[in-house]
Short mmCIF file of C-alpha atoms and ligand atoms in Angstrom, two decimals:
data_model
loop_
_atom_site.label_atom_id
_atom_site.label_comp_id
_atom_site.label_asym_id
_atom_site.label_seq_id
_atom_site.Cartn_x
_atom_site.Cartn_y
_atom_site.Cartn_z
CA UNK V 1 32.80 6.82 -179.10
CA UNK V 2 35.35 7.17 -176.30
CA UNK V 3 37.85 9.98 -176.56
CA UNK V 4 41.50 8.95 -176.84
CA UNK V 5 43.57 11.27 -174.63
CA UNK V 6 46.96 12.46 -175.80
CA UNK V 7 48.47 10.77 -172.72
CA UNK V 8 47.45 9.31 -169.39
CA UNK V 9 49.81 8.26 -166.61
CA UNK V 10 50.26 4.59 -165.85
CA UNK V 11 50.15 4.10 -162.08
CA UNK V 12 50.24 0.66 -160.51
CA UNK V 13 50.22 -1.15 -157.20
CA UNK V 14 53.94 -0.41 -156.59
CA UNK V 15 53.15 3.31 -156.54
CA UNK V 16 50.24 2.81 -154.10
CA UNK V 17 52.34 0.68 -151.77
CA UNK V 18 55.28 3.08 -151.62
CA UNK V 19 53.04 6.15 -151.23
CA UNK V 20 51.23 4.42 -148.36
CA UNK V 21 54.57 3.51 -146.77
CA UNK V 22 55.59 7.17 -147.04
CA UNK V 23 52.28 8.36 -145.57
CA UNK V 24 52.59 5.99 -142.65
CA UNK V 25 56.14 7.18 -141.98
CA UNK V 26 54.83 10.73 -141.55
CA UNK V 27 57.85 12.10 -143.48
CA UNK V 28 55.82 13.58 -146.34
CA UNK V 29 57.64 16.88 -146.93
CA UNK V 30 60.73 17.60 -148.97
CA UNK V 31 63.06 17.32 -145.97
CA UNK V 32 64.09 14.17 -144.14
CA UNK V 33 62.38 10.92 -145.10
CA UNK V 34 64.04 8.21 -147.15
CA UNK V 35 62.18 8.33 -150.46
CA UNK V 36 63.92 11.42 -151.83
CA UNK V 37 67.40 9.94 -151.41
CA UNK V 38 66.30 6.61 -152.83
CA UNK V 39 64.63 8.21 -155.84
CA UNK V 40 67.62 10.48 -156.50
CA UNK V 41 70.06 7.59 -156.31
CA UNK V 42 67.90 5.31 -158.45
CA UNK V 43 67.46 7.88 -161.23
CA UNK V 44 71.07 9.10 -161.20
CA UNK V 45 72.24 5.47 -161.24
CA UNK V 46 69.96 4.55 -164.13
CA UNK V 47 71.22 7.52 -166.15
CA UNK V 48 74.87 6.81 -165.32
CA UNK V 49 75.44 9.87 -163.13
CA UNK V 50 76.93 10.30 -159.65
CA UNK V 51 74.54 12.86 -158.16
CA UNK V 52 70.81 13.50 -158.45
CA UNK V 53 69.02 16.52 -156.95
CA UNK V 54 65.23 16.19 -157.09
CA UNK V 55 63.21 19.37 -157.57
CA UNK V 56 59.58 20.40 -157.89
CA UNK V 57 59.39 20.35 -161.72
CA UNK V 58 61.45 20.32 -164.90
CA UNK V 59 61.34 24.11 -165.28
CA UNK V 60 62.76 24.53 -161.77
CA UNK V 61 65.44 21.96 -162.69
CA UNK V 62 66.54 24.21 -165.58
CA UNK V 63 66.46 27.37 -163.42
CA UNK V 64 68.55 25.71 -160.75
CA UNK V 65 70.99 23.98 -163.13
CA UNK V 66 71.83 27.11 -165.10
CA UNK V 67 71.95 29.32 -162.01
CA UNK V 68 74.37 26.96 -160.27
CA UNK V 69 76.86 27.09 -163.16
CA UNK V 70 77.62 30.63 -161.88
CA UNK V 71 78.37 31.93 -165.37
CA UNK V 72 79.93 35.42 -165.54
CA UNK V 73 77.62 38.38 -166.20
CA UNK V 74 77.00 38.94 -169.91
CA UNK V 75 77.46 35.26 -170.82
CA UNK V 76 75.72 33.99 -173.94
CA UNK V 77 74.07 30.57 -173.99
CA UNK V 78 73.29 28.82 -177.28
CA UNK V 79 69.97 26.95 -177.38
CA UNK V 80 67.37 25.87 -179.92
CA UNK V 81 64.49 28.19 -180.81
CA UNK V 82 62.28 25.09 -181.03
CA UNK V 83 61.83 24.21 -177.35
CA UNK V 84 59.72 24.97 -174.30
CA UNK V 85 59.85 28.43 -172.78
CA UNK V 86 61.29 27.00 -169.52
CA UNK V 87 64.70 26.85 -171.27
CA UNK V 88 64.52 30.48 -172.19
CA UNK V 89 63.32 31.74 -168.82
CA UNK V 90 66.07 29.78 -167.07
CA UNK V 91 68.72 31.46 -169.24
CA UNK V 92 67.25 34.91 -168.59
CA UNK V 93 66.87 34.36 -164.84
CA UNK V 94 70.52 33.35 -164.62
CA UNK V 95 71.36 36.78 -166.07
CA UNK V 96 72.62 35.28 -169.35
CA UNK V 97 71.74 36.15 -172.95
CA UNK V 98 69.97 33.51 -175.07
CA UNK V 99 71.33 32.98 -178.60
CA UNK V 100 69.08 30.83 -180.77
CA UNK V 101 69.86 28.07 -183.25
CA UNK V 102 67.48 26.44 -185.76
CA UNK V 103 66.48 22.77 -185.77
CA UNK V 104 67.17 19.69 -187.82
CA UNK V 105 63.99 19.12 -189.88
CA UNK V 106 64.08 15.33 -189.38
CA UNK V 107 64.28 15.24 -185.56
CA UNK V 108 63.33 18.75 -184.41
CA UNK V 109 66.50 18.74 -182.27
CA UNK V 110 68.94 21.62 -182.60
CA UNK V 111 70.93 21.54 -185.83
CA UNK V 112 74.46 21.03 -184.48
CA UNK V 113 76.04 22.18 -187.75
CA UNK V 114 74.75 25.71 -187.03
CA UNK V 115 76.29 26.08 -183.57
CA UNK V 116 79.76 27.25 -184.56
CA UNK V 117 78.60 30.28 -186.53
CA UNK V 118 76.61 31.51 -183.51
CA UNK V 119 79.66 31.56 -181.22
CA UNK V 120 81.00 34.88 -179.95
CA UNK V 121 83.66 35.86 -177.41
CA UNK V 122 80.90 35.85 -174.78
CA UNK V 123 79.53 32.33 -175.43
CA UNK V 124 79.83 30.26 -172.24
CA UNK V 125 77.38 27.37 -172.58
CA UNK V 126 75.25 25.26 -174.93
CA UNK V 127 71.82 24.09 -173.81
CA UNK V 128 70.68 21.08 -175.84
CA UNK V 129 67.15 19.67 -175.75
CA UNK V 130 66.39 16.07 -176.75
CA UNK V 131 63.13 16.77 -178.56
CA UNK V 132 60.17 14.39 -178.18
CA UNK V 133 62.50 11.64 -176.92
CA UNK V 134 65.08 11.65 -179.74
CA UNK V 135 68.68 12.42 -178.72
CA UNK V 136 70.64 15.38 -180.03
CA UNK V 137 73.81 14.40 -181.94
CA UNK V 138 76.02 14.94 -178.88
CA UNK V 139 79.55 14.21 -180.19
CA UNK V 140 79.86 17.42 -182.25
CA UNK V 141 78.32 19.43 -179.40
CA UNK V 142 80.78 18.03 -176.87
CA UNK V 143 83.74 18.52 -179.24
CA UNK V 144 82.79 22.15 -179.89
CA UNK V 145 82.28 22.75 -176.17
CA UNK V 146 85.68 21.27 -175.40
CA UNK V 147 87.44 23.39 -178.05
CA UNK V 148 85.89 26.61 -176.74
CA UNK V 149 85.68 25.86 -173.01
CA UNK V 150 81.86 25.88 -172.92
CA UNK V 151 79.58 24.18 -170.40
CA UNK V 152 77.01 21.76 -171.83
CA UNK V 153 73.57 21.61 -170.24
CA UNK V 154 71.27 18.80 -171.34
CA UNK V 155 67.51 19.18 -171.08
CA UNK V 156 66.46 15.53 -171.06
CA UNK V 157 62.93 16.30 -169.81
CA UNK V 158 61.38 14.25 -172.61
CA UNK V 159 64.13 11.68 -173.14
CA UNK V 160 63.98 9.30 -170.17
CA UNK V 161 65.89 6.18 -171.16
CA UNK V 162 66.81 7.42 -174.66
CA UNK V 163 70.35 6.49 -175.70
CA UNK V 164 73.07 7.95 -177.89
CA UNK V 165 75.96 6.13 -179.55
CA UNK V 166 79.05 8.16 -178.63
CA UNK V 167 81.89 7.92 -181.13
CA UNK V 168 79.51 6.77 -183.90
CA UNK V 169 81.52 8.59 -186.57
CA UNK V 170 84.48 6.29 -185.87
CA UNK V 171 82.41 3.17 -186.54
CA UNK V 172 82.84 2.08 -182.92
CA UNK V 173 81.22 3.64 -179.90
CA UNK V 174 79.36 3.28 -176.65
CA UNK V 175 75.66 3.66 -175.98
CA UNK V 176 75.09 6.24 -173.26
CA UNK V 177 71.83 7.46 -171.79
CA UNK V 178 70.53 10.94 -172.41
CA UNK V 179 71.17 12.96 -169.28
CA UNK V 180 74.68 11.55 -168.82
CA UNK V 181 76.51 14.13 -170.98
CA UNK V 182 77.90 17.55 -170.17
CA UNK V 183 78.24 19.42 -166.89
CA UNK V 184 74.64 19.06 -165.86
CA UNK V 185 71.38 17.57 -167.10
CA UNK V 186 67.74 18.16 -166.22
CA UNK V 187 64.56 16.07 -166.27
CA UNK V 188 60.83 16.66 -165.89
CA UNK V 189 58.56 14.13 -164.20
CA UNK V 190 55.30 15.86 -165.16
CA UNK V 191 52.35 13.47 -165.54
CA UNK V 192 52.85 13.03 -169.30
CA UNK V 193 56.51 12.03 -169.01
CA UNK V 194 57.64 8.36 -169.26
CA UNK V 195 58.58 8.41 -165.55
CA UNK V 196 56.26 10.67 -163.59
CA UNK V 197 55.76 11.98 -160.09
CA UNK V 198 52.72 14.07 -161.08
CA UNK V 199 54.83 17.22 -160.94
CA UNK V 200 58.55 16.85 -160.44
CA UNK V 201 62.04 17.14 -161.86
CA UNK V 202 65.68 16.34 -161.25
CA UNK V 203 69.12 17.74 -161.95
CA UNK V 204 71.99 15.29 -162.50
CA UNK V 205 75.72 15.90 -162.41
CA UNK V 206 78.99 14.07 -161.75
CA UNK V 207 80.52 17.10 -160.02
CA UNK V 208 80.28 16.89 -156.21
CA UNK V 209 80.75 20.64 -155.69
CA UNK V 210 78.07 21.49 -158.21
CA UNK V 211 75.76 18.94 -156.54
CA UNK V 212 76.30 20.66 -153.18
CA UNK V 213 75.41 24.05 -154.71
CA UNK V 214 72.31 22.54 -156.34
CA UNK V 215 71.19 21.09 -152.98
CA UNK V 216 71.78 24.34 -151.14
CA UNK V 217 69.97 26.56 -153.64
CA UNK V 218 67.10 24.08 -154.00
CA UNK V 219 66.50 24.62 -150.31
CA UNK V 220 66.57 28.43 -149.82
CA UNK V 221 70.36 28.44 -149.51
CA UNK V 222 70.20 26.93 -146.03
CA UNK V 223 73.81 26.42 -145.03
CA UNK V 224 75.14 23.53 -143.03
CA UNK V 225 75.79 25.60 -139.89
CA UNK V 226 73.26 27.47 -137.81
CA UNK V 227 69.67 27.12 -139.01
CA UNK V 228 68.36 30.27 -140.76
CA UNK V 229 71.83 31.55 -141.47
CA UNK V 230 72.13 31.96 -145.24
CA UNK V 231 75.37 32.45 -147.12
CA UNK V 232 73.69 32.47 -150.51
CA UNK V 233 70.23 32.97 -151.99
CA UNK V 234 68.18 30.06 -153.27
CA UNK V 235 64.62 28.92 -153.91
CA UNK V 236 62.24 26.45 -152.40
CA UNK V 237 62.32 23.94 -155.26
CA UNK V 238 61.94 20.87 -153.02
CA UNK V 239 60.16 17.74 -154.24
CA UNK V 240 58.18 15.91 -151.55
CA UNK V 241 58.86 12.40 -150.29
CA UNK V 242 55.33 11.48 -151.37
CA UNK V 243 56.16 12.40 -154.97
CA UNK V 244 59.54 10.67 -154.71
CA UNK V 245 57.75 7.49 -153.60
CA UNK V 246 55.77 7.52 -156.85
CA UNK V 247 58.96 8.15 -158.81
CA UNK V 248 60.83 5.35 -157.10
CA UNK V 249 58.11 2.88 -158.07
CA UNK V 250 58.25 4.12 -161.66
CA UNK V 251 62.03 3.87 -161.95
CA UNK V 252 61.65 0.26 -160.81
CA UNK V 253 59.94 -0.53 -164.11
CA UNK V 254 61.74 1.90 -166.41
CA UNK V 255 62.83 -0.84 -168.82
CA UNK V 256 59.21 -1.81 -169.43
CA UNK V 257 58.20 1.83 -169.81
CA UNK V 258 60.87 2.43 -172.47
CA UNK V 259 59.99 -0.79 -174.26
CA UNK V 260 56.28 0.09 -174.33
CA UNK V 261 57.00 3.56 -175.70
CA UNK V 262 59.02 2.00 -178.50
CA UNK V 263 56.30 -0.56 -179.23
CA UNK V 264 53.66 2.17 -179.51
CA UNK V 265 55.89 4.05 -181.97
CA UNK V 266 56.59 0.91 -184.02
CA UNK V 267 52.88 0.17 -184.38
CA UNK V 268 52.05 3.75 -185.39
CA UNK V 269 54.86 3.72 -187.97
CA UNK V 270 53.67 0.45 -189.42
CA UNK V 271 50.08 1.72 -189.69
CA UNK V 272 51.00 5.14 -191.11
CA UNK V 273 53.90 4.27 -193.44
CA UNK V 274 51.74 4.45 -196.55
CA UNK V 275 50.60 8.04 -195.95
CA UNK V 276 52.81 10.17 -198.18
CA UNK V 277 51.54 13.41 -196.70
CA UNK V 278 52.92 12.58 -193.27
CA UNK V 279 56.53 12.82 -192.13
CA UNK V 280 56.92 10.15 -189.44
CA UNK V 281 59.41 10.33 -186.55
CA UNK V 282 62.80 8.89 -187.40
CA UNK V 283 65.48 7.24 -185.32
CA UNK V 284 69.01 8.16 -186.42
CA UNK V 285 71.47 5.25 -186.72
CA UNK V 286 73.25 6.56 -183.60
CA UNK V 287 70.07 6.97 -181.57
CA UNK V 288 67.65 4.90 -179.54
CA UNK V 289 64.68 7.19 -179.17
CA UNK V 290 62.15 6.73 -176.40
CA UNK V 291 59.45 8.29 -178.66
CA UNK V 292 58.10 10.25 -175.70
CA UNK V 293 55.30 11.38 -178.00
CA UNK V 294 54.62 10.03 -181.47
CA UNK V 295 55.29 13.27 -183.32
CA UNK V 296 54.37 13.75 -186.99
CA UNK V 297 54.75 16.60 -189.48
CA UNK V 298 52.45 17.38 -192.43
CA UNK V 299 54.37 17.56 -195.67
CA UNK V 300 54.06 20.75 -197.71
CA UNK V 301 51.78 19.17 -200.34
CA UNK V 302 49.00 18.64 -197.76
CA UNK V 303 46.63 21.59 -198.31
CA UNK V 304 45.90 22.25 -194.62
CA UNK V 305 48.02 22.80 -191.52
CA UNK V 306 48.45 20.98 -188.21
CA UNK V 307 45.80 23.10 -186.44
CA UNK V 308 43.23 22.02 -189.03
CA UNK V 309 44.30 18.37 -188.74
CA UNK V 310 44.05 18.61 -184.94
CA UNK V 311 40.49 20.00 -185.23
CA UNK V 312 39.49 17.17 -187.57
CA UNK V 313 41.01 14.52 -185.27
CA UNK V 314 39.29 16.11 -182.28
CA UNK V 315 35.96 15.66 -184.08
CA UNK V 316 36.88 11.97 -184.40
CA UNK V 317 37.46 11.81 -180.61
CA UNK V 318 41.26 11.95 -180.78
CA UNK V 319 43.21 14.42 -178.69
CA UNK V 320 46.52 15.76 -180.04
CA UNK V 321 48.98 18.53 -179.14
CA UNK V 322 50.56 21.10 -181.40
CA UNK V 323 54.34 21.33 -181.64
CA UNK V 324 56.30 24.00 -179.78
CA UNK V 325 56.14 27.53 -181.13
CA UNK V 326 59.74 28.79 -181.52
CA UNK V 327 61.15 31.18 -178.94
CA UNK V 328 61.70 33.83 -181.65
CA UNK V 329 57.92 33.90 -182.26
CA UNK V 330 56.89 34.41 -178.62
CA UNK V 331 55.17 37.75 -177.92
CA UNK V 332 56.42 37.71 -174.31
CA UNK V 333 60.02 37.65 -175.56
CA UNK V 334 59.64 39.96 -178.57
CA UNK V 335 58.12 42.54 -176.19
CA UNK V 336 61.38 42.47 -174.26
CA UNK V 337 63.30 43.25 -177.42
CA UNK V 338 64.58 39.69 -177.84
CA UNK V 339 64.99 38.02 -181.27
CA UNK V 340 63.31 40.87 -183.17
CA UNK V 341 63.60 40.18 -186.92
CA UNK V 342 65.27 36.78 -186.39
CA UNK V 343 64.06 33.88 -188.54
CA UNK V 344 64.44 30.13 -187.96
CA UNK V 345 62.64 28.54 -190.91
CA UNK V 346 62.74 24.94 -189.69
CA UNK V 347 61.32 25.86 -186.27
CA UNK V 348 58.64 27.97 -187.98
CA UNK V 349 57.61 25.13 -190.26
CA UNK V 350 57.55 22.55 -187.45
CA UNK V 351 55.33 24.84 -185.38
CA UNK V 352 52.76 25.06 -188.18
CA UNK V 353 52.95 21.56 -189.67
CA UNK V 354 53.64 19.37 -186.60
CA UNK V 355 51.50 17.72 -183.95
CA UNK V 356 51.79 14.71 -181.72
CA UNK V 357 49.39 11.83 -181.43
CA UNK V 358 48.06 9.97 -178.36
CA UNK V 359 51.10 8.25 -176.85
CA UNK V 360 50.22 7.33 -173.26
CA UNK V 361 51.54 4.10 -171.80
CA UNK V 362 47.95 2.89 -171.39
CA UNK V 363 47.19 3.32 -175.09
CA UNK V 364 45.75 0.15 -176.57
CA UNK V 365 46.63 -1.34 -179.95
CA UNK V 366 43.03 -0.87 -181.09
CA UNK V 367 43.27 2.81 -180.19
CA UNK V 368 46.45 3.19 -182.25
CA UNK V 369 44.60 1.59 -185.14
CA UNK V 370 41.67 4.00 -184.65
CA UNK V 371 44.03 7.00 -184.78
CA UNK V 372 45.71 5.57 -187.88
CA UNK V 373 42.33 5.03 -189.58
CA UNK V 374 41.31 8.64 -188.81
CA UNK V 375 44.58 9.92 -190.30
CA UNK V 376 44.11 7.70 -193.31
CA UNK V 377 40.63 9.17 -193.86
CA UNK V 378 42.04 12.74 -193.77
CA UNK V 379 45.26 12.24 -195.73
CA UNK V 380 44.90 9.42 -198.18
C1 PLP Z 401 61.89 19.87 -173.15
C2 PLP Z 401 61.23 20.29 -171.88
N1 PLP Z 401 61.96 20.92 -170.95
C3 PLP Z 401 61.44 21.32 -169.78
C4 PLP Z 401 60.12 21.09 -169.48
C5 PLP Z 401 59.56 21.62 -168.20
O1 PLP Z 401 59.11 20.62 -167.35
P1 PLP Z 401 57.94 20.89 -166.28
O2 PLP Z 401 56.65 20.88 -167.03
O3 PLP Z 401 58.06 19.74 -165.35
O4 PLP Z 401 58.23 22.19 -165.63
C6 PLP Z 401 59.32 20.43 -170.39
C7 PLP Z 401 57.90 20.19 -170.06
O5 PLP Z 401 57.16 19.45 -170.51
C8 PLP Z 401 59.87 20.01 -171.63
O6 PLP Z 401 59.13 19.39 -172.56
#
């Protein structure tokens, strides 16, 4: 019995050709070369943004994006508890205070109806995360941000090509890609992401001044004058041209990647619909999810949790991943005195009842059927 991995990257001849071209050019670092510019322009263009700044990973993208907003000391940033720790560390490293919000039980994305009651006089920004490829309901977030003068940061690490219908409450509206909202947006191109560069990330913005700051601080704050004269402090968060060459090839077939992700999800949903113990991923009427991972939640009547289901599937040769564990349950943060005594019941339930199934672009229909049969055997 072959093991079905939770994901595996799909790399084709376009990637090999562009990587070879990059190798032959000799410009393999994160300076000079043509692949970085081409990748940045291709991704920013696809997402409907003016500027793209490629970085070494999605966590670095968050660090850089939040740092470059230059928020005043003591600023509070609202963000979901149910997310990856990179969001939290980026807020802390920018010298800001994280203020958590619980999630919507149907999508896992932050519950936008809870934002307003978490506002204080110090709130300066909202960090939204499009969870597992499903967009956050952006209109209320943007309206609240506008009313209170807050910056919106979008973590679209998992939502490549996902779309949101702006103005959906009015019955009209425009489809816009995730990563095109707010002051700044961030992406990860880790190997399990729809578009991958192995490790990699990008920050997008429409603001030319912000883009210049992002570029400077990505590259140790090198100024434009004399070399090794620094007017500000930065990091080395550069992506290499070699990685950008892979990314450029991937962006070239993004439509197929998104389509395949949606096909995988549709087949899973069809095969699993009859299982009453399983909450399947939804797509809100105003959303086109990319179903980055096919993410399911065990309903309360199932007498075991997601860890037990994962162990049983592993015995059947099926790899899965648990859901995020909320930020308010992280020992590394509680030890620092953060979120002590705070409760976010939806995030807590998702962490214990949720897991995601094999969702790689190479997944075959017969493998989806094998996963569905294994779930059927456990849950019927
Ligand atoms: C929502 C989200 N944000 C940020 C990141 C960080 O990206 P990276 O792993 O490239 O640092 C991830 C990673 O998977 C993620 O899922």
